[in-house]
Amino acid sequence: MITVENLSKSFPLNGNPVVALRDVSVDIQAGSLFGVVGPAGSGKSTLARCIGLQERPDRGVVRLDGLNTGTLDGRRLREIRRQVGVVSTKPELLAERTIAGNIASPLEQLGLDGPQRRNRVGNLLDLVGLTPRAGQRPGDLSEGQLRRVAIAKALAAGPSVLLADDPTAGVQAEESGAVLTVLDRARAELGVTVLLTTPDAGVVRRVCDDVAVLEAGAIIERGTVLDLVSDPNSRTAQALLPAIETGRAQASKYDRAVDVVLVGFASVGALLPEAAGRFDVELATIGGGLTRIGDTPVGRFRLGVRGERADAALAWIAERGGHVTHPVRGPQGVAA
């Protein structure tokens, strides 16, 4: 488990301190895939470097499995650093070495013998889906493939934590999914705790369990992704859920219009039709749509509601996990 307590960090600029992190506190569960999302300059990379023991904070503590890393130096600090693999946006690969050779280089430094190295490299090439490319050199690969090689190299020494700083930066859209899949496989198959930073909320939607939203060096929102999207007012929900656009004429056909967020297969597939039948009301989808958070379907819909027992139907939906908001009567139920 990674625990960050009241972390602050600043850097000098023209003789004046520029604050990168302001009293940041967050817990990252072991074995999770945790996303830190925010715009450029929000402090994401600085937070990753502090957790990776590449930067020392001005104040605050980073704990790895309860160990206060701020008390470490010398040999002990180097030992703990080896437990953290780092993937930067500019992979450090040797152009003259093959892909397999690049992945093997950390193992050579550790003194592993040939058979052990070959076995480990083969397993990592399989994990990142690049076994056919083992004998090629970095210059022969695309940016997305290079990023996957960098992940394999960072995993070679068997770290317990993997930091991926904006792992899809500069990667073509059609290849970014493969990079994210590799990070997910590292978490699922190797048990590695993965922390990724990104300005793209879509990356969080695809692979993250938990998320922290950074703005101007401070965390303004954190929690599990599914919990946050269940709150339509959260930054995460606003970034990830389908937009709702409803014309005035369309909404005016109903007694009222409400917004509802449904999470999970059962809710998305059955809750609305069951409520309509049980309470003899009309629940018509007049806006919104479906998305997925990882493997979980999530819907945000604007419903046109008609019927005497509408209030009971909406309360029943809420009792069963639906999140009903913005009850607006008559033609006012249009998209804001």
mmCIF file of C-alpha atoms in Angstrom:
data_model
loop_
_atom_site.group_PDB
_atom_site.id
_atom_site.type_symbol
_atom_site.label_atom_id
_atom_site.label_comp_id
_atom_site.label_asym_id
_atom_site.label_seq_id
_atom_site.Cartn_x
_atom_site.Cartn_y
_atom_site.Cartn_z
ATOM 1 C CA MET A 1 0.000 0.000 0.000
ATOM 2 C CA ILE A 2 1.167 3.534 -0.809
ATOM 3 C CA THR A 3 0.254 6.284 1.644
ATOM 4 C CA VAL A 4 0.876 9.933 0.849
ATOM 5 C CA GLU A 5 0.425 12.281 3.800
ATOM 6 C CA ASN A 6 0.258 16.086 3.472
ATOM 7 C CA LEU A 7 2.798 16.200 0.656
ATOM 8 C CA SER A 8 4.010 19.620 -0.496
ATOM 9 C CA LYS A 9 6.673 20.398 -3.077
ATOM 10 C CA SER A 10 7.903 23.594 -4.700
ATOM 11 C CA PHE A 11 10.609 24.486 -7.202
ATOM 12 C CA PRO A 12 12.581 27.717 -7.591
ATOM 13 C CA LEU A 13 11.865 29.842 -10.659
ATOM 14 C CA ASN A 14 13.678 33.155 -11.171
ATOM 15 C CA GLY A 15 14.417 33.271 -7.482
ATOM 16 C CA ASN A 16 10.830 32.606 -6.407
ATOM 17 C CA PRO A 17 9.245 29.304 -5.311
ATOM 18 C CA VAL A 18 6.625 27.775 -7.600
ATOM 19 C CA VAL A 19 4.316 25.406 -5.735
ATOM 20 C CA ALA A 20 3.812 22.072 -7.501
ATOM 21 C CA LEU A 21 1.992 20.152 -4.743
ATOM 22 C CA ARG A 22 -0.115 21.507 -1.871
ATOM 23 C CA ASP A 23 -0.794 19.229 1.118
ATOM 24 C CA VAL A 24 -1.626 16.201 -1.022
ATOM 25 C CA SER A 25 -2.890 13.138 0.844
ATOM 26 C CA VAL A 26 -3.975 9.923 -0.823
ATOM 27 C CA ASP A 27 -4.014 6.166 -0.195
ATOM 28 C CA ILE A 28 -3.278 3.728 -3.030
ATOM 29 C CA GLN A 29 -4.324 0.168 -2.288
ATOM 30 C CA ALA A 30 -1.912 -2.660 -3.069
ATOM 31 C CA GLY A 31 -2.685 -4.300 -6.396
ATOM 32 C CA SER A 32 -4.844 -1.462 -7.668
ATOM 33 C CA LEU A 33 -4.570 0.570 -10.856
ATOM 34 C CA PHE A 34 -4.721 4.147 -9.632
ATOM 35 C CA GLY A 35 -5.070 7.147 -11.913
ATOM 36 C CA VAL A 36 -4.011 10.725 -11.213
ATOM 37 C CA VAL A 37 -5.721 13.000 -13.721
ATOM 38 C CA GLY A 38 -5.368 16.718 -14.291
ATOM 39 C CA PRO A 39 -4.270 19.304 -16.832
ATOM 40 C CA ALA A 40 -0.670 20.173 -17.651
ATOM 41 C CA GLY A 41 1.000 21.863 -14.705
ATOM 42 C CA SER A 42 -1.364 20.399 -12.123
ATOM 43 C CA GLY A 43 1.410 18.497 -10.323
ATOM 44 C CA LYS A 44 0.802 14.964 -11.624
ATOM 45 C CA SER A 45 4.384 14.215 -12.640
ATOM 46 C CA THR A 46 5.786 15.765 -9.467
ATOM 47 C CA LEU A 47 3.539 13.551 -7.359
ATOM 48 C CA ALA A 48 4.675 10.492 -9.338
ATOM 49 C CA ARG A 49 8.347 11.416 -8.877
ATOM 50 C CA CYS A 50 7.880 11.896 -5.133
ATOM 51 C CA ILE A 51 6.180 8.513 -4.820
ATOM 52 C CA GLY A 52 8.924 6.983 -6.980
ATOM 53 C CA LEU A 53 11.573 8.459 -4.633
ATOM 54 C CA GLN A 54 13.032 10.511 -7.470
ATOM 55 C CA GLU A 55 12.161 13.771 -5.684
ATOM 56 C CA ARG A 56 12.125 14.595 -1.991
ATOM 57 C CA PRO A 57 9.088 16.593 -0.863
ATOM 58 C CA ASP A 58 9.462 19.842 1.048
ATOM 59 C CA ARG A 59 6.974 18.577 3.607
ATOM 60 C CA GLY A 60 4.916 15.465 4.139
ATOM 61 C CA VAL A 61 5.534 11.737 4.005
ATOM 62 C CA VAL A 62 5.431 8.957 1.421
ATOM 63 C CA ARG A 63 5.015 5.504 2.954
ATOM 64 C CA LEU A 64 5.484 2.255 1.040
ATOM 65 C CA ASP A 65 3.846 -0.600 2.962
ATOM 66 C CA GLY A 66 4.096 1.514 6.102
ATOM 67 C CA LEU A 67 7.771 2.406 5.649
ATOM 68 C CA ASN A 68 8.502 6.130 5.927
ATOM 69 C CA THR A 69 10.671 6.670 2.852
ATOM 70 C CA GLY A 70 11.744 10.117 4.056
ATOM 71 C CA THR A 71 14.014 8.505 6.637
ATOM 72 C CA LEU A 72 15.966 6.509 4.050
ATOM 73 C CA ASP A 73 19.292 7.314 2.447
ATOM 74 C CA GLY A 74 22.259 5.570 0.911
ATOM 75 C CA ARG A 75 22.050 1.842 0.326
ATOM 76 C CA ARG A 76 18.640 1.410 1.943
ATOM 77 C CA LEU A 77 17.143 4.113 -0.296
ATOM 78 C CA ARG A 78 18.576 2.421 -3.397
ATOM 79 C CA GLU A 79 17.077 -0.904 -2.291
ATOM 80 C CA ILE A 80 13.610 0.600 -1.881
ATOM 81 C CA ARG A 81 13.880 2.441 -5.195
ATOM 82 C CA ARG A 82 14.349 -0.919 -6.895
ATOM 83 C CA GLN A 83 10.840 -1.834 -5.715
ATOM 84 C CA VAL A 84 9.453 0.961 -7.902
ATOM 85 C CA GLY A 85 9.526 0.621 -11.691
ATOM 86 C CA VAL A 86 9.225 3.862 -13.673
ATOM 87 C CA VAL A 87 7.939 4.351 -17.216
ATOM 88 C CA SER A 88 8.526 7.861 -18.543
ATOM 89 C CA THR A 89 6.982 9.522 -21.589
ATOM 90 C CA LYS A 90 10.394 9.248 -23.284
ATOM 91 C CA PRO A 91 11.503 5.605 -22.939
ATOM 92 C CA GLU A 92 15.234 5.187 -22.331
ATOM 93 C CA LEU A 93 16.097 2.387 -24.718
ATOM 94 C CA LEU A 94 19.475 1.574 -26.241
ATOM 95 C CA ALA A 95 19.258 1.917 -30.024
ATOM 96 C CA GLU A 96 22.038 -0.625 -30.652
ATOM 97 C CA ARG A 97 20.410 -3.381 -28.585
ATOM 98 C CA THR A 98 17.521 -5.590 -29.566
ATOM 99 C CA ILE A 99 14.159 -5.338 -27.862
ATOM 100 C CA ALA A 100 14.965 -8.457 -25.841
ATOM 101 C CA GLY A 101 18.372 -6.999 -24.981
ATOM 102 C CA ASN A 102 16.845 -3.772 -23.713
ATOM 103 C CA ILE A 103 14.445 -5.659 -21.468
ATOM 104 C CA ALA A 104 17.312 -7.805 -20.208
ATOM 105 C CA SER A 105 19.580 -4.893 -19.254
ATOM 106 C CA PRO A 106 18.190 -4.422 -15.691
ATOM 107 C CA LEU A 107 18.573 -8.166 -15.129
ATOM 108 C CA GLU A 108 22.200 -8.030 -16.229
ATOM 109 C CA GLN A 109 22.827 -5.292 -13.663
ATOM 110 C CA LEU A 110 21.289 -7.542 -11.009
ATOM 111 C CA GLY A 111 23.653 -10.366 -12.013
ATOM 112 C CA LEU A 112 21.031 -12.914 -13.136
ATOM 113 C CA ASP A 113 22.491 -15.766 -15.140
ATOM 114 C CA GLY A 114 21.652 -16.400 -18.786
ATOM 115 C CA PRO A 115 18.852 -18.974 -18.424
ATOM 116 C CA GLN A 116 17.080 -16.907 -15.766
ATOM 117 C CA ARG A 117 17.373 -13.772 -17.884
ATOM 118 C CA ARG A 118 16.031 -15.462 -20.989
ATOM 119 C CA ASN A 119 13.092 -16.929 -19.110
ATOM 120 C CA ARG A 120 12.210 -13.594 -17.507
ATOM 121 C CA VAL A 121 12.561 -11.676 -20.769
ATOM 122 C CA GLY A 122 10.428 -14.235 -22.616
ATOM 123 C CA ASN A 123 7.655 -13.916 -20.054
ATOM 124 C CA LEU A 124 7.725 -10.115 -20.249
ATOM 125 C CA LEU A 125 7.716 -10.106 -24.055
ATOM 126 C CA ASP A 126 4.604 -12.276 -23.886
ATOM 127 C CA LEU A 127 3.016 -9.962 -21.313
ATOM 128 C CA VAL A 128 3.453 -6.896 -23.544
ATOM 129 C CA GLY A 129 2.564 -8.759 -26.744
ATOM 130 C CA LEU A 130 5.908 -8.245 -28.492
ATOM 131 C CA THR A 131 7.421 -11.729 -28.699
ATOM 132 C CA PRO A 132 7.657 -11.556 -32.536
ATOM 133 C CA ARG A 133 9.636 -8.300 -32.182
ATOM 134 C CA ALA A 134 12.245 -9.657 -29.762
ATOM 135 C CA GLY A 135 15.121 -9.522 -32.263
ATOM 136 C CA GLN A 136 14.305 -6.097 -33.672
ATOM 137 C CA ARG A 137 15.753 -2.781 -32.535
ATOM 138 C CA PRO A 138 13.941 0.257 -31.133
ATOM 139 C CA GLY A 139 14.188 2.119 -34.427
ATOM 140 C CA ASP A 140 11.975 -0.533 -36.059
ATOM 141 C CA LEU A 141 9.067 -0.051 -33.652
ATOM 142 C CA SER A 142 6.173 2.397 -33.415
ATOM 143 C CA GLU A 143 5.788 4.769 -30.473
ATOM 144 C CA GLY A 144 3.131 2.577 -28.902
ATOM 145 C CA GLN A 145 5.333 -0.509 -29.191
ATOM 146 C CA LEU A 146 8.271 1.388 -27.686
ATOM 147 C CA ARG A 147 6.109 2.331 -24.720
ATOM 148 C CA ARG A 148 5.228 -1.333 -24.223
ATOM 149 C CA VAL A 149 8.939 -2.244 -24.322
ATOM 150 C CA ALA A 150 9.572 0.434 -21.691
ATOM 151 C CA ILE A 151 6.906 -1.118 -19.471
ATOM 152 C CA ALA A 152 8.496 -4.553 -19.841
ATOM 153 C CA LYS A 153 11.924 -3.116 -18.990
ATOM 154 C CA ALA A 154 10.490 -1.357 -15.911
ATOM 155 C CA LEU A 155 8.952 -4.665 -14.793
ATOM 156 C CA ALA A 156 12.098 -6.729 -15.384
ATOM 157 C CA ALA A 157 13.496 -6.445 -11.869
ATOM 158 C CA GLY A 158 10.170 -7.457 -10.331
ATOM 159 C CA PRO A 159 9.044 -4.196 -8.704
ATOM 160 C CA SER A 160 5.980 -4.079 -6.475
ATOM 161 C CA VAL A 161 4.987 -0.635 -7.788
ATOM 162 C CA LEU A 162 4.908 0.612 -11.374
ATOM 163 C CA LEU A 163 4.705 4.350 -12.118
ATOM 164 C CA ALA A 164 3.580 5.256 -15.628
ATOM 165 C CA ASP A 165 3.783 8.996 -16.267
ATOM 166 C CA ASP A 166 1.286 9.850 -19.036
ATOM 167 C CA PRO A 167 1.755 6.436 -20.712
ATOM 168 C CA THR A 168 -0.258 7.278 -23.838
ATOM 169 C CA ALA A 169 1.387 10.659 -24.555
ATOM 170 C CA GLY A 170 2.523 10.778 -28.183
ATOM 171 C CA VAL A 171 0.956 7.385 -28.918
ATOM 172 C CA GLN A 172 -1.497 7.059 -31.798
ATOM 173 C CA ALA A 173 -5.089 6.505 -30.712
ATOM 174 C CA GLU A 174 -5.218 3.057 -32.296
ATOM 175 C CA GLU A 175 -2.193 1.964 -30.223
ATOM 176 C CA SER A 176 -3.023 3.578 -26.878
ATOM 177 C CA GLY A 177 -5.435 0.772 -25.994
ATOM 178 C CA ALA A 178 -2.626 -1.790 -26.261
ATOM 179 C CA VAL A 179 -0.446 0.263 -23.896
ATOM 180 C CA LEU A 180 -3.254 0.481 -21.325
ATOM 181 C CA THR A 181 -3.981 -3.233 -21.679
ATOM 182 C CA VAL A 182 -0.364 -4.001 -20.791
ATOM 183 C CA LEU A 183 -0.626 -1.904 -17.618
ATOM 184 C CA ASP A 184 -3.840 -3.720 -16.708
ATOM 185 C CA ARG A 185 -2.177 -7.098 -17.325
ATOM 186 C CA ALA A 186 0.778 -6.100 -15.142
ATOM 187 C CA ARG A 187 -1.622 -5.399 -12.310
ATOM 188 C CA ALA A 188 -3.750 -8.504 -12.868
ATOM 189 C CA GLU A 189 -1.052 -11.086 -13.665
ATOM 190 C CA LEU A 190 1.957 -9.825 -11.699
ATOM 191 C CA GLY A 191 0.130 -8.233 -8.766
ATOM 192 C CA VAL A 192 1.907 -4.932 -9.340
ATOM 193 C CA THR A 193 0.389 -1.734 -7.952
ATOM 194 C CA VAL A 194 0.123 0.631 -10.919
ATOM 195 C CA LEU A 195 0.010 4.415 -10.619
ATOM 196 C CA LEU A 196 -0.534 6.262 -13.871
ATOM 197 C CA THR A 197 -0.790 9.970 -14.505
ATOM 198 C CA THR A 198 -2.711 11.420 -17.422
ATOM 199 C CA PRO A 199 -4.459 14.575 -18.626
ATOM 200 C CA ASP A 200 -7.010 12.347 -20.384
ATOM 201 C CA ALA A 201 -10.020 11.265 -18.324
ATOM 202 C CA GLY A 202 -10.729 8.651 -21.004
ATOM 203 C CA VAL A 203 -7.639 6.733 -19.845
ATOM 204 C CA VAL A 204 -9.121 6.578 -16.338
ATOM 205 C CA ARG A 205 -12.428 5.332 -17.749
ATOM 206 C CA ARG A 206 -10.734 2.448 -19.549
ATOM 207 C CA VAL A 207 -8.482 0.935 -16.887
ATOM 208 C CA CYS A 208 -8.443 2.640 -13.478
ATOM 209 C CA ASP A 209 -10.022 1.377 -10.270
ATOM 210 C CA ASP A 210 -9.471 4.588 -8.315
ATOM 211 C CA VAL A 211 -8.722 8.163 -9.267
ATOM 212 C CA ALA A 212 -7.501 11.427 -7.787
ATOM 213 C CA VAL A 213 -8.180 14.681 -9.639
ATOM 214 C CA LEU A 214 -5.395 17.253 -9.308
ATOM 215 C CA GLU A 215 -5.769 20.954 -9.952
ATOM 216 C CA ALA A 216 -3.076 23.561 -9.234
ATOM 217 C CA GLY A 217 -1.200 21.058 -7.090
ATOM 218 C CA ALA A 218 -4.138 20.116 -4.858
ATOM 219 C CA ILE A 219 -6.458 17.110 -4.902
ATOM 220 C CA ILE A 220 -10.000 18.324 -5.512
ATOM 221 C CA GLU A 221 -11.613 14.890 -5.796
ATOM 222 C CA ARG A 222 -10.693 11.292 -5.111
ATOM 223 C CA GLY A 223 -12.370 7.908 -4.771
ATOM 224 C CA THR A 224 -13.243 4.838 -6.782
ATOM 225 C CA VAL A 225 -14.136 5.653 -10.359
ATOM 226 C CA LEU A 226 -17.538 3.950 -10.102
ATOM 227 C CA ASP A 227 -18.439 5.838 -6.929
ATOM 228 C CA LEU A 228 -17.469 9.164 -8.470
ATOM 229 C CA VAL A 229 -19.404 8.642 -11.694
ATOM 230 C CA SER A 230 -22.448 7.795 -9.587
ATOM 231 C CA ASP A 231 -22.439 11.436 -8.433
ATOM 232 C CA PRO A 232 -23.447 13.478 -11.496
ATOM 233 C CA ASN A 233 -21.967 16.616 -9.924
ATOM 234 C CA SER A 234 -18.451 15.189 -9.554
ATOM 235 C CA ARG A 235 -15.676 16.263 -11.916
ATOM 236 C CA THR A 236 -15.128 12.626 -12.834
ATOM 237 C CA ALA A 237 -18.769 12.110 -13.793
ATOM 238 C CA GLN A 238 -18.813 15.289 -15.847
ATOM 239 C CA ALA A 239 -15.722 14.146 -17.725
ATOM 240 C CA LEU A 240 -16.693 10.500 -18.272
ATOM 241 C CA LEU A 241 -20.472 10.236 -18.548
ATOM 242 C CA PRO A 242 -22.320 10.766 -21.844
ATOM 243 C CA ALA A 243 -23.539 14.306 -22.453
ATOM 244 C CA ILE A 244 -27.261 14.984 -22.255
ATOM 245 C CA GLU A 245 -28.892 17.091 -24.928
ATOM 246 C CA THR A 246 -32.666 17.325 -25.061
ATOM 247 C CA GLY A 247 -34.772 19.612 -27.188
ATOM 248 C CA ARG A 248 -37.509 21.713 -25.552
ATOM 249 C CA ALA A 249 -40.208 20.271 -27.784
ATOM 250 C CA GLN A 250 -39.186 16.720 -26.926
ATOM 251 C CA ALA A 251 -39.211 17.319 -23.159
ATOM 252 C CA SER A 252 -42.515 19.178 -23.261
ATOM 253 C CA LYS A 253 -44.345 15.968 -24.219
ATOM 254 C CA TYR A 254 -43.966 14.637 -20.664
ATOM 255 C CA ASP A 255 -45.082 15.628 -17.190
ATOM 256 C CA ARG A 256 -41.467 16.088 -16.142
ATOM 257 C CA ALA A 257 -37.899 15.294 -17.106
ATOM 258 C CA VAL A 258 -35.313 13.794 -14.762
ATOM 259 C CA ASP A 259 -31.718 12.645 -15.067
ATOM 260 C CA VAL A 260 -30.688 9.209 -13.853
ATOM 261 C CA VAL A 261 -27.297 7.465 -13.573
ATOM 262 C CA LEU A 262 -27.322 3.664 -13.611
ATOM 263 C CA VAL A 263 -24.232 1.576 -12.792
ATOM 264 C CA GLY A 264 -23.839 -2.128 -13.598
ATOM 265 C CA PHE A 265 -25.368 -4.706 -15.904
ATOM 266 C CA ALA A 266 -28.499 -5.299 -13.844
ATOM 267 C CA SER A 267 -29.313 -1.616 -13.382
ATOM 268 C CA VAL A 268 -28.641 -0.601 -16.970
ATOM 269 C CA GLY A 269 -30.506 -3.554 -18.446
ATOM 270 C CA ALA A 270 -33.563 -3.916 -16.253
ATOM 271 C CA LEU A 271 -34.204 -1.156 -13.702
ATOM 272 C CA LEU A 272 -36.080 1.295 -15.899
ATOM 273 C CA PRO A 273 -38.418 -1.167 -17.641
ATOM 274 C CA GLU A 274 -39.151 -2.894 -14.341
ATOM 275 C CA ALA A 275 -40.012 0.418 -12.674
ATOM 276 C CA ALA A 276 -42.253 1.400 -15.595
ATOM 277 C CA GLY A 277 -44.181 -1.864 -15.424
ATOM 278 C CA ARG A 278 -44.382 -2.038 -11.641
ATOM 279 C CA PHE A 279 -45.807 1.487 -11.241
ATOM 280 C CA ASP A 280 -47.631 1.797 -14.574
ATOM 281 C CA VAL A 281 -45.733 4.890 -15.662
ATOM 282 C CA GLU A 282 -43.966 5.913 -18.842
ATOM 283 C CA LEU A 283 -40.197 6.330 -18.615
ATOM 284 C CA ALA A 284 -38.934 7.407 -22.030
ATOM 285 C CA THR A 285 -35.256 7.953 -22.756
ATOM 286 C CA ILE A 286 -35.003 11.389 -24.371
ATOM 287 C CA GLY A 287 -31.281 12.044 -23.936
ATOM 288 C CA GLY A 288 -27.941 10.676 -22.735
ATOM 289 C CA GLY A 289 -26.462 7.280 -23.452
ATOM 290 C CA LEU A 290 -24.199 4.442 -22.340
ATOM 291 C CA THR A 291 -20.486 4.144 -21.678
ATOM 292 C CA ARG A 292 -18.198 1.689 -19.897
ATOM 293 C CA ILE A 293 -15.980 2.160 -16.875
ATOM 294 C CA GLY A 294 -13.539 -0.696 -17.322
ATOM 295 C CA ASP A 295 -15.863 -3.658 -17.876
ATOM 296 C CA THR A 296 -18.845 -2.085 -16.108
ATOM 297 C CA PRO A 297 -21.633 -0.490 -18.167
ATOM 298 C CA VAL A 298 -22.763 2.914 -16.936
ATOM 299 C CA GLY A 299 -25.692 4.890 -18.296
ATOM 300 C CA ARG A 300 -26.683 8.503 -17.873
ATOM 301 C CA PHE A 301 -30.110 9.230 -19.288
ATOM 302 C CA ARG A 302 -32.609 12.036 -19.348
ATOM 303 C CA LEU A 303 -36.023 10.498 -18.882
ATOM 304 C CA GLY A 304 -39.366 11.871 -19.931
ATOM 305 C CA VAL A 305 -41.757 10.789 -17.178
ATOM 306 C CA ARG A 306 -45.540 10.451 -17.385
ATOM 307 C CA GLY A 307 -47.971 8.799 -14.948
ATOM 308 C CA GLU A 308 -49.738 9.256 -11.620
ATOM 309 C CA ARG A 309 -47.228 7.131 -9.686
ATOM 310 C CA ALA A 310 -44.126 8.754 -11.150
ATOM 311 C CA ASP A 311 -42.772 9.840 -7.762
ATOM 312 C CA ALA A 312 -43.066 6.292 -6.405
ATOM 313 C CA ALA A 313 -41.356 4.886 -9.502
ATOM 314 C CA LEU A 314 -38.429 7.301 -9.221
ATOM 315 C CA ALA A 315 -38.072 6.614 -5.490
ATOM 316 C CA TRP A 316 -38.034 2.880 -6.218
ATOM 317 C CA ILE A 317 -35.251 3.380 -8.780
ATOM 318 C CA ALA A 318 -33.237 5.384 -6.252
ATOM 319 C CA GLU A 319 -33.688 2.727 -3.570
ATOM 320 C CA ARG A 320 -32.147 0.180 -5.928
ATOM 321 C CA GLY A 321 -29.010 2.132 -6.677
ATOM 322 C CA GLY A 322 -30.129 4.485 -9.435
ATOM 323 C CA HIS A 323 -29.084 8.101 -8.938
ATOM 324 C CA VAL A 324 -32.009 10.356 -9.821
ATOM 325 C CA THR A 325 -31.403 14.104 -10.035
ATOM 326 C CA HIS A 326 -32.719 17.334 -11.470
ATOM 327 C CA PRO A 327 -36.461 16.816 -11.316
ATOM 328 C CA VAL A 328 -37.821 19.560 -13.550
ATOM 329 C CA ARG A 329 -41.481 19.751 -14.462
ATOM 330 C CA GLY A 330 -42.978 20.260 -17.892
ATOM 331 C CA PRO A 331 -41.164 21.997 -20.772
ATOM 332 C CA GLN A 332 -38.415 23.226 -18.457
ATOM 333 C CA GLY A 333 -36.848 19.755 -18.579
ATOM 334 C CA VAL A 334 -34.453 20.671 -21.345
ATOM 335 C CA ALA A 335 -30.709 20.337 -21.309
ATOM 336 C CA ALA A 336 -28.975 23.154 -19.502
#
